[in-house]
Every structure is written in C-alpha cells, then in structure tokens.
Short mmCIF file of C-alpha atoms in Angstrom, two decimals:
data_model
loop_
_atom_site.label_atom_id
_atom_site.label_comp_id
_atom_site.label_asym_id
_atom_site.label_seq_id
_atom_site.Cartn_x
_atom_site.Cartn_y
_atom_site.Cartn_z
CA MET A 1 -31.79 -28.32 30.38
CA THR A 2 -29.82 -28.86 27.15
CA ASN A 3 -31.51 -30.12 23.98
CA VAL A 4 -29.20 -32.53 22.15
CA LEU A 5 -29.65 -33.99 18.66
CA LEU A 6 -27.89 -37.37 18.37
CA VAL A 7 -27.14 -38.26 14.75
CA THR A 8 -25.93 -41.66 13.49
CA SER A 9 -24.85 -42.97 10.11
CA ASN A 10 -26.33 -46.07 8.53
CA GLY A 11 -23.30 -48.34 9.06
CA THR A 12 -23.40 -52.11 8.47
CA GLY A 13 -24.75 -52.92 11.92
CA MET A 14 -26.22 -51.15 14.95
CA GLY A 15 -22.99 -50.07 16.66
CA HIS A 16 -23.29 -46.32 16.10
CA LEU A 17 -26.97 -46.35 17.03
CA ILE A 18 -26.47 -48.36 20.23
CA ARG A 19 -23.73 -45.99 21.46
CA MET A 20 -26.02 -43.03 20.83
CA ALA A 21 -28.87 -44.76 22.61
CA ALA A 22 -26.58 -45.17 25.63
CA VAL A 23 -25.73 -41.46 25.52
CA ALA A 24 -29.43 -40.59 25.19
CA LYS A 25 -30.29 -42.59 28.31
CA ALA A 26 -27.38 -40.95 30.16
CA LEU A 27 -28.74 -37.51 29.20
CA GLU A 28 -32.18 -38.28 30.63
CA PRO A 29 -33.99 -36.94 32.61
CA ASP A 30 -32.03 -33.71 33.10
CA HIS A 31 -31.65 -33.04 29.38
CA GLU A 32 -33.70 -33.60 26.23
CA PRO A 33 -32.12 -36.03 23.71
CA THR A 34 -33.51 -36.74 20.23
CA LEU A 35 -32.16 -39.45 17.93
CA PHE A 36 -31.83 -38.81 14.18
CA SER A 37 -30.60 -41.91 12.42
CA LEU A 38 -29.97 -43.31 8.96
CA SER A 39 -29.96 -46.83 10.43
CA LEU A 40 -32.74 -49.30 9.65
CA GLY A 41 -32.42 -50.38 13.28
CA LEU A 42 -33.85 -47.12 14.64
CA PRO A 43 -37.41 -48.45 15.26
CA VAL A 44 -35.95 -51.15 17.54
CA VAL A 45 -33.95 -48.64 19.58
CA LEU A 46 -36.97 -46.36 19.93
CA GLY A 47 -38.41 -49.16 22.06
CA LEU A 48 -36.06 -47.96 24.83
CA GLY A 49 -38.31 -44.92 25.19
CA VAL A 50 -36.04 -42.46 23.37
CA ARG A 51 -37.62 -39.97 20.97
CA GLY A 52 -36.27 -40.16 17.44
CA GLU A 53 -36.67 -39.79 13.69
CA TYR A 54 -35.51 -41.96 10.79
CA CYS A 55 -33.84 -40.48 7.71
CA PRO A 56 -33.19 -42.61 4.59
CA SER A 57 -29.60 -43.14 3.51
CA TYR A 58 -28.54 -42.47 -0.07
CA GLU A 59 -28.04 -46.23 -0.34
CA ASN A 60 -31.78 -46.90 -0.59
CA GLY A 61 -31.79 -45.18 -3.99
CA HIS A 62 -35.01 -43.18 -3.72
CA ILE A 63 -33.15 -39.86 -3.65
CA ASP A 64 -30.36 -39.65 -6.22
CA ARG A 65 -26.89 -39.29 -4.72
CA LEU A 66 -26.47 -36.03 -6.67
CA TYR A 67 -29.06 -34.44 -4.40
CA TRP A 68 -28.88 -36.52 -1.23
CA GLU A 69 -26.26 -34.42 0.58
CA SER A 70 -28.49 -31.36 0.15
CA TYR A 71 -31.46 -33.42 1.34
CA LEU A 72 -29.54 -34.45 4.47
CA ARG A 73 -28.56 -30.83 5.13
CA ASP A 74 -32.19 -29.73 4.89
CA ARG A 75 -33.42 -32.56 7.12
CA LEU A 76 -30.81 -31.79 9.79
CA VAL A 77 -31.47 -28.06 9.76
CA VAL A 78 -35.23 -28.37 10.19
CA ILE A 79 -35.08 -30.99 12.95
CA ALA A 80 -32.36 -29.10 14.83
CA ARG A 81 -34.57 -26.01 14.79
CA GLU A 82 -37.68 -28.00 15.72
CA THR A 83 -35.98 -29.59 18.75
CA ARG A 84 -34.13 -26.36 19.63
CA ALA A 85 -30.92 -28.38 19.72
CA SER A 86 -27.97 -26.44 21.08
CA VAL A 87 -25.67 -29.42 20.41
CA VAL A 88 -25.56 -31.95 17.55
CA VAL A 89 -23.54 -35.12 18.18
CA PHE A 90 -22.60 -37.36 15.23
CA ASP A 91 -21.50 -40.99 15.63
CA GLY A 92 -20.06 -42.49 12.44
CA VAL A 93 -16.75 -42.94 10.66
CA ALA A 94 -17.63 -40.75 7.65
CA PRO A 95 -19.12 -37.31 8.41
CA TYR A 96 -21.32 -36.50 5.43
CA LEU A 97 -20.88 -33.28 3.47
CA GLY A 98 -24.54 -32.61 4.23
CA LEU A 99 -23.65 -32.62 7.93
CA GLY A 100 -20.95 -30.01 7.33
CA ARG A 101 -23.37 -27.88 5.36
CA ALA A 102 -25.95 -28.14 8.15
CA ARG A 103 -23.20 -26.99 10.53
CA GLN A 104 -22.72 -23.92 8.37
CA ALA A 105 -26.48 -23.18 8.42
CA LEU A 106 -26.63 -23.52 12.23
CA PRO A 107 -23.88 -21.18 13.49
CA ASP A 108 -25.29 -21.05 17.03
CA THR A 109 -25.36 -24.84 17.38
CA ARG A 110 -22.31 -26.76 18.57
CA PHE A 111 -21.32 -29.91 16.65
CA VAL A 112 -19.52 -32.90 18.22
CA TRP A 113 -18.05 -36.00 16.58
CA LEU A 114 -18.18 -39.14 18.72
CA ARG A 115 -15.41 -40.91 16.82
CA ARG A 116 -14.62 -44.49 17.81
CA GLY A 117 -10.95 -45.48 17.52
CA MET A 118 -9.42 -48.78 16.35
CA TRP A 119 -9.64 -47.93 12.65
CA ARG A 120 -7.97 -50.23 10.15
CA GLU A 121 -4.80 -49.04 8.44
CA GLY A 122 -5.42 -46.99 5.32
CA THR A 123 -8.93 -45.84 6.30
CA GLY A 124 -8.17 -42.34 7.62
CA ALA A 125 -9.30 -40.18 4.69
CA MET A 126 -12.39 -38.95 6.53
CA LEU A 127 -10.36 -37.62 9.45
CA ARG A 128 -9.90 -34.33 7.61
CA ARG A 129 -13.60 -33.69 8.22
CA SER A 130 -12.84 -33.13 11.88
CA ALA A 131 -13.04 -29.48 10.77
CA PHE A 132 -16.82 -29.82 10.78
CA PHE A 133 -16.85 -30.09 14.57
CA ASP A 134 -16.29 -27.98 17.66
CA LEU A 135 -15.27 -31.05 19.66
CA VAL A 136 -14.16 -34.62 18.90
CA LEU A 137 -14.74 -37.27 21.58
CA GLU A 138 -13.19 -40.74 21.39
CA PRO A 139 -14.93 -43.46 23.41
CA GLY A 140 -12.48 -45.73 25.17
CA ASP A 141 -11.80 -49.29 24.06
CA LEU A 142 -10.84 -52.13 26.41
CA ALA A 143 -8.19 -53.06 23.84
CA GLY A 144 -7.28 -49.47 23.03
CA ASP A 145 -3.62 -49.77 23.98
CA ALA A 146 -3.12 -51.94 20.88
CA ASP A 147 -4.60 -49.36 18.51
CA THR A 148 -2.09 -48.37 15.82
CA GLY A 149 -4.60 -47.13 13.24
CA PRO A 150 -4.99 -43.62 11.78
CA THR A 151 -6.78 -42.18 14.84
CA ALA A 152 -4.15 -43.51 17.34
CA GLY A 153 -1.56 -40.70 17.60
CA ARG A 154 -3.87 -37.78 16.86
CA ASP A 155 -4.27 -35.02 19.41
CA ASP A 156 -7.59 -33.64 18.14
CA ALA A 157 -9.82 -35.85 20.32
CA VAL A 158 -10.76 -35.85 23.99
CA ARG A 159 -10.71 -39.43 25.32
CA VAL A 160 -13.59 -40.66 27.46
CA ALA A 161 -14.34 -44.03 29.04
CA PRO A 162 -15.90 -46.88 27.02
CA VAL A 163 -19.53 -46.29 26.03
CA GLY A 164 -22.22 -48.99 26.15
CA LEU A 165 -25.80 -49.75 27.11
CA ILE A 166 -24.53 -51.85 30.04
CA GLU A 167 -23.85 -48.55 31.80
CA VAL A 168 -27.42 -47.22 31.64
CA LEU A 169 -29.73 -50.28 31.68
CA GLU A 170 -30.60 -52.55 34.58
CA PRO A 171 -29.93 -56.23 33.70
CA PHE A 172 -32.31 -59.09 34.36
CA THR A 173 -31.37 -61.77 36.87
CA ARG A 174 -30.42 -65.21 35.58
CA GLU A 175 -33.86 -66.59 36.42
CA GLU A 176 -35.70 -63.63 34.84
CA ALA A 177 -33.60 -63.70 31.66
CA ARG A 178 -33.94 -67.45 31.10
CA SER A 179 -37.67 -67.33 31.67
CA ALA A 180 -38.13 -64.39 29.29
CA LEU A 181 -36.10 -66.11 26.54
CA GLY A 182 -37.70 -69.52 27.01
CA LEU A 183 -34.43 -71.16 28.02
CA PRO A 184 -33.97 -74.11 30.42
CA ALA A 185 -34.00 -73.02 34.06
CA GLU A 186 -31.11 -75.37 34.87
CA GLY A 187 -27.95 -76.46 33.10
CA THR A 188 -25.36 -74.80 30.89
CA VAL A 189 -26.59 -72.43 28.17
CA GLY A 190 -24.33 -70.89 25.55
CA LEU A 191 -24.97 -67.94 23.25
CA ILE A 192 -23.90 -67.52 19.62
CA THR A 193 -24.32 -63.98 18.33
CA LEU A 194 -22.10 -63.19 15.37
CA GLY A 195 -23.83 -60.01 14.26
CA THR A 196 -23.54 -59.41 10.51
CA GLY A 197 -20.71 -61.91 10.26
CA ARG A 198 -18.05 -61.97 7.61
CA LEU A 199 -19.33 -60.35 4.40
CA GLY A 200 -20.06 -63.08 1.88
CA ASP A 201 -19.61 -65.87 4.47
CA VAL A 202 -21.79 -65.13 7.48
CA ALA A 203 -22.62 -68.74 8.32
CA GLY A 204 -19.21 -70.44 8.41
CA PRO A 205 -17.93 -69.58 11.92
CA GLY A 206 -21.41 -69.89 13.42
CA ALA A 207 -21.97 -73.32 11.91
CA VAL A 208 -18.59 -74.58 13.14
CA ALA A 209 -19.12 -73.25 16.66
CA THR A 210 -22.65 -74.64 16.82
CA GLU A 211 -21.51 -78.10 15.76
CA ARG A 212 -18.79 -78.21 18.43
CA VAL A 213 -21.15 -77.04 21.19
CA LEU A 214 -23.86 -79.55 20.27
CA ASP A 215 -21.26 -82.35 20.11
CA SER A 216 -20.66 -81.76 23.83
CA GLY A 217 -23.94 -83.57 24.46
CA SER A 218 -25.40 -81.49 27.30
CA VAL A 219 -25.11 -77.75 26.56
CA HIS A 220 -28.21 -75.87 25.43
CA LEU A 221 -27.54 -73.25 22.77
CA ALA A 222 -29.23 -69.93 22.02
CA VAL A 223 -28.49 -68.50 18.57
CA THR A 224 -29.42 -65.05 17.35
CA ARG A 225 -31.40 -64.70 14.16
CA TRP A 226 -28.61 -63.77 11.72
CA VAL A 227 -26.77 -67.09 12.04
CA THR A 228 -29.90 -69.24 11.88
CA ALA A 229 -31.13 -67.34 8.82
CA ASN A 230 -28.40 -69.14 6.85
CA ARG A 231 -29.97 -72.54 7.73
CA GLU A 232 -26.70 -73.82 9.15
CA VAL A 233 -28.11 -74.48 12.64
CA PRO A 234 -29.97 -77.77 13.14
CA VAL A 235 -33.52 -77.66 14.43
CA GLU A 236 -33.47 -79.69 17.62
CA PRO A 237 -34.59 -79.33 21.26
CA ARG A 238 -31.17 -78.12 22.44
CA VAL A 239 -31.20 -75.06 20.15
CA THR A 240 -33.28 -71.92 20.79
CA GLN A 241 -33.45 -69.32 18.08
CA LEU A 242 -33.49 -65.77 19.45
CA GLU A 243 -35.32 -63.29 17.25
CA GLY A 244 -36.06 -59.66 18.03
CA VAL A 245 -34.34 -59.74 21.44
CA PHE A 246 -33.21 -56.19 22.15
CA PRO A 247 -31.26 -55.02 23.99
CA LEU A 248 -29.46 -58.31 24.44
CA VAL A 249 -27.26 -56.82 27.16
CA ARG A 250 -30.15 -57.04 29.64
CA TYR A 251 -30.37 -60.83 29.15
CA LEU A 252 -26.69 -61.80 29.39
CA ALA A 253 -27.04 -63.34 32.86
CA ALA A 254 -28.97 -66.16 31.18
CA PHE A 255 -25.81 -67.53 29.57
CA ASP A 256 -22.70 -69.35 30.75
CA PHE A 257 -20.54 -68.40 27.74
CA ALA A 258 -20.80 -66.59 24.41
CA ILE A 259 -19.38 -66.79 20.90
CA SER A 260 -19.66 -63.35 19.38
CA SER A 261 -18.45 -60.95 16.73
CA ALA A 262 -15.74 -58.57 17.95
CA GLY A 263 -17.38 -55.25 17.21
CA TYR A 264 -17.11 -52.37 19.67
CA ASN A 265 -20.53 -52.81 21.25
CA ALA A 266 -20.37 -56.60 21.54
CA VAL A 267 -17.03 -56.36 23.34
CA HIS A 268 -18.19 -53.61 25.67
CA GLU A 269 -21.29 -55.54 26.66
CA LEU A 270 -19.98 -59.09 26.98
CA VAL A 271 -16.62 -58.49 28.71
CA PRO A 272 -17.88 -56.09 31.43
CA SER A 273 -20.84 -58.41 32.06
CA GLY A 274 -18.35 -61.13 33.08
CA LEU A 275 -19.51 -63.56 30.40
CA PRO A 276 -16.66 -65.83 29.14
CA THR A 277 -16.52 -65.12 25.42
CA LEU A 278 -14.87 -66.25 22.22
CA PHE A 279 -14.69 -63.23 19.92
CA VAL A 280 -14.69 -64.14 16.23
CA SER A 281 -13.19 -61.14 14.49
CA ASN A 282 -14.77 -59.97 11.23
CA THR A 283 -11.89 -59.60 8.77
CA SER A 284 -13.94 -57.82 6.08
CA THR A 285 -15.11 -54.72 7.95
CA ARG A 286 -14.41 -51.46 6.15
CA THR A 287 -13.06 -49.50 9.10
CA ASP A 288 -13.30 -51.33 12.43
CA ASP A 289 -10.12 -53.30 13.24
CA GLN A 290 -11.78 -56.23 14.97
CA VAL A 291 -8.75 -58.50 14.58
CA THR A 292 -6.52 -56.18 16.63
CA ARG A 293 -9.24 -55.63 19.24
CA ALA A 294 -10.00 -59.32 19.78
CA ARG A 295 -6.34 -60.37 19.69
CA ARG A 296 -5.48 -57.82 22.39
CA LEU A 297 -8.36 -58.96 24.60
CA GLU A 298 -6.97 -62.49 24.42
CA GLU A 299 -3.48 -61.23 25.28
CA LEU A 300 -4.95 -59.47 28.33
CA GLY A 301 -6.65 -62.68 29.41
CA LEU A 302 -10.13 -61.18 29.03
CA ALA A 303 -11.46 -63.35 26.19
CA LEU A 304 -10.62 -65.88 23.50
CA HIS A 305 -10.07 -64.95 19.86
CA ALA A 306 -10.35 -66.54 16.43
CA ARG A 307 -10.51 -64.93 13.00
CA ASP A 308 -13.64 -65.61 10.97
CA ASP A 309 -11.53 -66.99 8.11
CA HIS A 310 -9.74 -69.52 10.38
CA LEU A 311 -12.48 -72.08 11.00
CA GLU A 312 -10.14 -74.59 12.65
CA ALA A 313 -9.25 -71.95 15.25
CA VAL A 314 -12.98 -71.27 15.79
CA ALA A 315 -13.50 -74.97 16.51
CA THR A 316 -10.48 -75.24 18.84
CA GLN A 317 -11.34 -72.11 20.81
CA THR A 318 -14.98 -73.20 21.14
CA GLU A 319 -13.83 -76.45 22.75
CA ARG A 320 -11.73 -74.48 25.26
CA LEU A 321 -14.79 -72.42 26.15
CA LEU A 322 -16.72 -75.58 27.01
CA ASP A 323 -14.41 -76.22 30.00
CA PRO A 324 -16.17 -74.93 33.19
CA THR A 325 -12.88 -74.38 35.05
CA PHE A 326 -11.48 -72.28 32.21
CA ARG A 327 -14.72 -70.28 32.06
CA ARG A 328 -14.50 -69.43 35.75
CA GLU A 329 -10.93 -68.17 35.31
CA LEU A 330 -11.91 -66.06 32.31
CA ALA A 331 -14.91 -64.56 34.11
CA ALA A 332 -12.79 -63.66 37.14
CA ALA A 333 -10.33 -61.78 34.94
CA THR A 334 -13.06 -59.49 33.59
CA THR A 335 -14.31 -58.24 36.96
CA ALA A 336 -12.46 -54.92 36.94
CA THR A 337 -13.69 -53.95 33.46
CA ARG A 338 -17.25 -53.25 34.67
CA THR A 339 -16.16 -50.16 36.60
CA ARG A 340 -14.67 -48.65 33.43
CA MET A 341 -18.06 -48.46 31.69
CA VAL A 342 -18.91 -44.83 32.47
CA GLY A 343 -18.36 -43.29 29.01
CA ALA A 344 -22.00 -42.51 28.22
CA ARG A 345 -22.23 -40.24 31.27
CA GLU A 346 -18.88 -38.64 30.43
CA VAL A 347 -20.11 -37.88 26.90
CA ALA A 348 -23.33 -36.42 28.33
CA GLU A 349 -21.34 -34.17 30.65
CA ARG A 350 -19.03 -33.01 27.86
CA VAL A 351 -21.71 -32.14 25.33
CA THR A 352 -24.03 -30.40 27.78
CA GLY A 353 -21.12 -28.29 28.96
CA LEU A 354 -20.20 -27.21 25.43
CA ILE A 355 -21.27 -23.58 25.62
CA PRO A 356 -18.48 -21.46 24.02
CA PRO A 357 -19.21 -20.16 20.51
CA ALA A 358 -17.78 -21.86 17.45
CA ASP A 359 -14.13 -21.24 16.73
CA ALA A 360 -13.58 -18.66 13.98
CA ALA A 361 -11.24 -21.01 12.08
CA THR A 362 -13.90 -23.74 12.17
CA MET A 363 -16.50 -21.40 10.69
CA ARG A 364 -14.08 -20.25 7.95
CA GLU A 365 -13.39 -23.86 6.98
CA LEU A 366 -17.11 -24.66 6.93
CA GLU A 367 -17.75 -21.61 4.75
CA ARG A 368 -15.03 -22.78 2.35
CA ILE A 369 -16.54 -26.28 2.21
CA GLY A 370 -19.99 -24.79 1.69
CA ARG A 371 -18.81 -22.61 -1.21
CA LEU A 372 -17.11 -25.58 -2.87
CA GLN A 373 -20.23 -27.71 -2.48
CA ASP A 374 -22.43 -24.92 -3.83
CA LEU A 375 -20.12 -24.65 -6.85
CA ARG A 376 -20.22 -28.40 -7.38
CA ASP A 377 -24.03 -28.40 -7.18
CA ALA A 378 -24.25 -25.51 -9.66
CA LEU A 379 -21.93 -27.30 -12.12
CA LYS A 380 -23.98 -30.48 -11.81
CA ARG A 381 -27.16 -28.56 -12.62
CA VAL A 382 -25.51 -26.95 -15.67
CA LEU A 383 -23.90 -30.16 -16.94
CA GLY A 384 -26.77 -32.44 -16.05
CA GLU A 385 -26.24 -35.97 -14.85
CA ARG A 386 -24.83 -37.25 -18.15
CA GLY A 387 -22.41 -34.32 -18.39
CA THR A 388 -21.37 -34.88 -14.80
CA ASN A 389 -20.57 -38.49 -15.65
CA VAL A 390 -18.40 -37.38 -18.56
CA VAL A 391 -16.38 -35.24 -16.13
CA ARG A 392 -16.13 -38.15 -13.67
CA ARG A 393 -14.72 -40.36 -16.44
CA LEU A 394 -12.15 -37.70 -17.38
CA LEU A 395 -11.10 -37.58 -13.70
CA GLY A 396 -10.77 -41.35 -13.59
CA ARG A 397 -13.80 -41.80 -11.35
CA THR A 398 -16.64 -44.28 -11.73
CA PRO A 399 -19.72 -42.78 -13.44
CA ARG A 400 -22.92 -42.84 -11.41
CA PRO A 401 -26.23 -44.13 -12.76
CA VAL A 402 -28.29 -41.38 -14.35
CA GLY A 403 -31.21 -40.73 -12.05
CA GLN A 404 -34.16 -38.45 -11.54
CA ARG A 405 -36.62 -37.58 -8.83
CA THR A 406 -38.67 -40.60 -7.83
CA THR A 407 -42.35 -40.30 -8.75
CA VAL A 408 -44.42 -41.04 -5.65
CA ARG A 409 -47.94 -41.01 -4.30
CA LEU A 410 -48.38 -40.08 -0.65
CA VAL A 411 -49.77 -42.69 1.74
CA ASP A 412 -50.32 -42.68 5.50
CA ARG A 413 -48.61 -46.01 6.20
CA PRO A 414 -45.71 -47.79 4.45
CA GLU A 415 -46.72 -50.10 1.59
CA PRO A 416 -44.74 -52.55 -0.57
CA ALA A 417 -43.19 -50.93 -3.62
CA GLY A 418 -45.43 -52.79 -6.09
CA GLU A 419 -45.08 -52.61 -9.86
CA GLY A 420 -46.77 -49.29 -10.68
CA GLN A 421 -45.01 -46.16 -11.93
CA LYS A 422 -45.84 -44.27 -8.74
CA MET A 423 -43.94 -45.43 -5.68
CA PRO A 424 -45.92 -45.28 -2.41
CA LEU A 425 -44.22 -42.79 -0.07
CA ALA A 426 -45.29 -42.97 3.57
CA PHE A 427 -45.42 -39.64 5.40
CA THR A 428 -45.86 -40.90 8.93
CA ASP A 429 -44.81 -40.48 12.55
CA VAL A 430 -45.08 -44.23 13.29
CA ILE A 431 -42.60 -46.79 11.93
CA THR A 432 -41.79 -50.42 12.65
CA PRO A 433 -38.70 -52.45 11.67
CA ASP A 434 -40.71 -54.18 8.93
CA ASP A 435 -41.83 -50.83 7.47
CA LEU A 436 -38.27 -49.98 6.49
CA LEU A 437 -37.76 -53.30 4.69
CA LEU A 438 -40.67 -52.93 2.23
CA GLY A 439 -38.55 -51.26 -0.46
CA SER A 440 -40.64 -48.09 -0.68
CA PRO A 441 -39.58 -44.65 0.63
CA VAL A 442 -40.53 -43.59 4.15
CA GLU A 443 -40.50 -39.97 5.28
CA HIS A 444 -40.66 -40.40 9.03
CA VAL A 445 -41.80 -37.39 11.07
CA LEU A 446 -40.66 -36.90 14.66
CA PRO A 447 -43.58 -37.95 16.89
CA GLY A 448 -45.14 -35.03 18.73
CA SER A 449 -43.60 -32.44 16.41
CA SER A 450 -45.25 -29.13 15.63
CA PRO A 451 -47.58 -28.37 12.67
CA LEU A 452 -44.91 -25.98 11.37
CA TYR A 453 -42.34 -28.75 11.36
CA ARG A 454 -44.72 -31.07 9.49
CA ARG A 455 -45.27 -28.32 6.93
CA HIS A 456 -41.52 -27.91 6.43
CA ARG A 457 -41.13 -31.66 6.01
CA ARG A 458 -43.94 -31.72 3.45
CA GLU A 459 -42.14 -28.98 1.51
CA LEU A 460 -39.00 -31.13 1.46
CA ILE A 461 -40.98 -33.99 -0.03
CA ASP A 462 -42.06 -31.71 -2.87
CA LYS A 463 -38.45 -30.58 -3.31
CA TYR A 464 -36.83 -34.01 -3.51
CA TYR A 465 -39.61 -36.22 -4.94
CA ARG A 466 -42.08 -35.87 -7.82
CA VAL A 467 -45.46 -36.15 -6.08
CA ARG A 468 -48.45 -37.32 -8.13
CA GLY A 469 -51.97 -38.14 -7.02
#
C-alpha cells in the first residue's frame, strides 16, 4: 500500500480539486489517499468519502503573505509525516515556493506535478518550477491537438489519458436522476451550468441562453446556483434551481442537453457522458485557454461553441441545441470519447510506482531555492515590512500592505468574524462549506489524526497567529 498526499491550489473554481478527487477514488482501496487543499470547495468533495484537510490560502488575509509560504511549508511537512506519505501530488498551475521548501524538507518523499495543458499564451512563467518535482504528469484533453500554449512542445511531462470523476463514479439512471433533482419525469429538460462565468459579467450568457430556451415553450430548464444568484433567471414552473448538487456528473442522464462553461472538468464530464452541449468559453480566465478548447471541440463535431463575450452567438447556438435531430447527431459523435476517460487510474499507477530516489540535480536545485528563500526571509525580518516595501518600490514592484500576526481567540467551531479585536479561530476536525465563508480563520485538523499531530498543529497556530484568551 502506498500513502499519497494529494495537494491542490485554491484556483477560481473546483477544477483542480475535482481532478484530485478522481485520482483519490482511483487509488482506493489498494492505496491510502489524503487530500490537502486550499480550495473552499474541499468540504463538498469530502462528501465523496475521501479523507482530507483544508489549508487557508494567503488570499484570505489572516496570515500575512510575508509569512504564508513558510506556513504552507510547515503545514505540508507535518501532514506528510502524519500520513506517512511516500508521494505528494500537486494539481495547480502555480507551484508555491512553500511547496518547493516542503520538498526540500522531505528528501525521502517523491513529488509529482499533475499539470493540465491548454495554457493561454504568455502564462508560462511558473513552468520553471518543474524543478520542484520528480515527475510531471499531463492529463489528456479531448481538444489537446489544438494546444499551442507554453506547455505544448515541452518534453518534461508524461502524458496520460483525460482525468475526470466520470471514470470513477457510477451514474444514476435517467429516472433516478430526475427524481433526485425534482425534475419532470417526462419531456425535454435542459441544463445551464456556467460555473464561475466570465469575471465581472457572470450573468450575461446564462440570461441569454435561459431566455431562448424558455421561449421554446415546452422545455424545462435546470440552472445551477451561480447563474440564478445574479437574479437573471425568471421564477416560473419551468425553471428548477439546482443548489448543492455534487457531483453533478452522476446526474447528467437527467438532461437532454447542456449549456456549460468550457473548463477542463466540465468538458471531460459532459462530452464523454454523451450529453449534447454548448460550451460557452470564459475569455477572462488567467491560465486556462477555454476558447481554444471549445472551438476545437466544435471543429471535431463533439459540441457547440460560443464565447462569453459574443451574446448573439450564445443565442444562435442555443437555438441549434433545441433541435432534437441535431442533438441526436451530436450525441452520436461523442460515443467514442467515453473509452478515453481512464486518466485517473493511469495517474494512480504512475504515482504508486514512483519508487526511485530523488534525482541529485533536483535536490541541488531545491537546496538553491531554499537558500534563496531563507535569505529573502532573513532580509525581510531585518528590514521589516515597511523596509521591504521600500525595496519593492525601488525594484518597480507593487508594495504590499503592512501586516502583522492576526490576534485570535481559539474556539471549537467556526464563528462569524464579529467586530472585536480578537478574531475567533476555529481549531477543529469538522468543517462545512458555510464554515469557510464566515470570514474568520479556520485551522482544520485531519480527522482521525494522532495526538502528536494535533500538538504540532497547535504549535503552528502559536507560530503564525497571536493567541489571546
């Protein structure tokens, strides 16, 4: 049995976390996976029965960015030792310096980067951090032959098949799915699930698509929470709002067509499921080239495509999707894609077979990075935060807000931040999605962990927060 620690970044959605959940399920029951995620979506994924622990991102502001990389290093080192992980797998587009420093502190642990392709042009700066890892794996993409981004011509990655939850979860039948979601047992039902949508304009494409579907006069529509939260969807009997439905891939048989974002996970759930889909590409993503992915799928005859900033195209393509004959042709074209969804098992096989010791060159590079980071930390301590900002200005960089350790009082369960000087900090092994939205810090402890691990985690709280009674 191999113990594997699966680490994900925070991201802007749940893509990294869902891929890791698929790998975790592929590892079971022969191996022992543990999730360690900076994503607010972790409590939802833990509902799949995977063991895991949440770690706050620097973006929540409770630990100053000056110290957060060291905090991440410490968190990774103690959980890797607690779980006896022989392999750490990271899924994200920006390997943190804290991850590299944890790699240096764990010389007997192999590190793997699960690095999705289809990056946008000009976003390849983080690729130099491949040096943190013993192995880079690239999950396949159904539109991968159109990839011309910074990862496309590199020879540092081992390609595997596409990765998705559709590979490891049993779907509901049409009758079961419609009953569970409260949808009509008969008739045509469409799905609109645009994820996070276009930054700054999440409602536009969803509102246009919804209007065209409802104008058809007979189609029932299911809309996921994000679109309806913008109050663009009319409240009427032919619209069902879906909230908290996870994983959606198990319910896809309920629908006759879908209008979706074009992120990696949406594509690799909807297309292999045979659901005729209009992919609305998000043109404001930082890294993921959704436009190229969705355009190529349309060229292959596997889906329809419209950009999120071309609302007329969204309307036109939605009308095409309402044609039953066209939907049957589109569904038939996707049949062969289902057999390609074996990437989660391929990743599991690769990482559990990663036994050779770390390459000497890798360790030298990590030592160099570690020395540079130690020097930077020492200079920051000498200069202080204001002095560090002076240096940043001289280098032409944006100064960071001057911060300090957050003053907290320990509580057993998450509480709203309130207005007092002491922030409630929950030190707990139980979290819900709502807990992470309260605005107060949460130090989540891996359920079932040892007393020694809890003691180490309590020491980290004293190190990175100012604890008061």
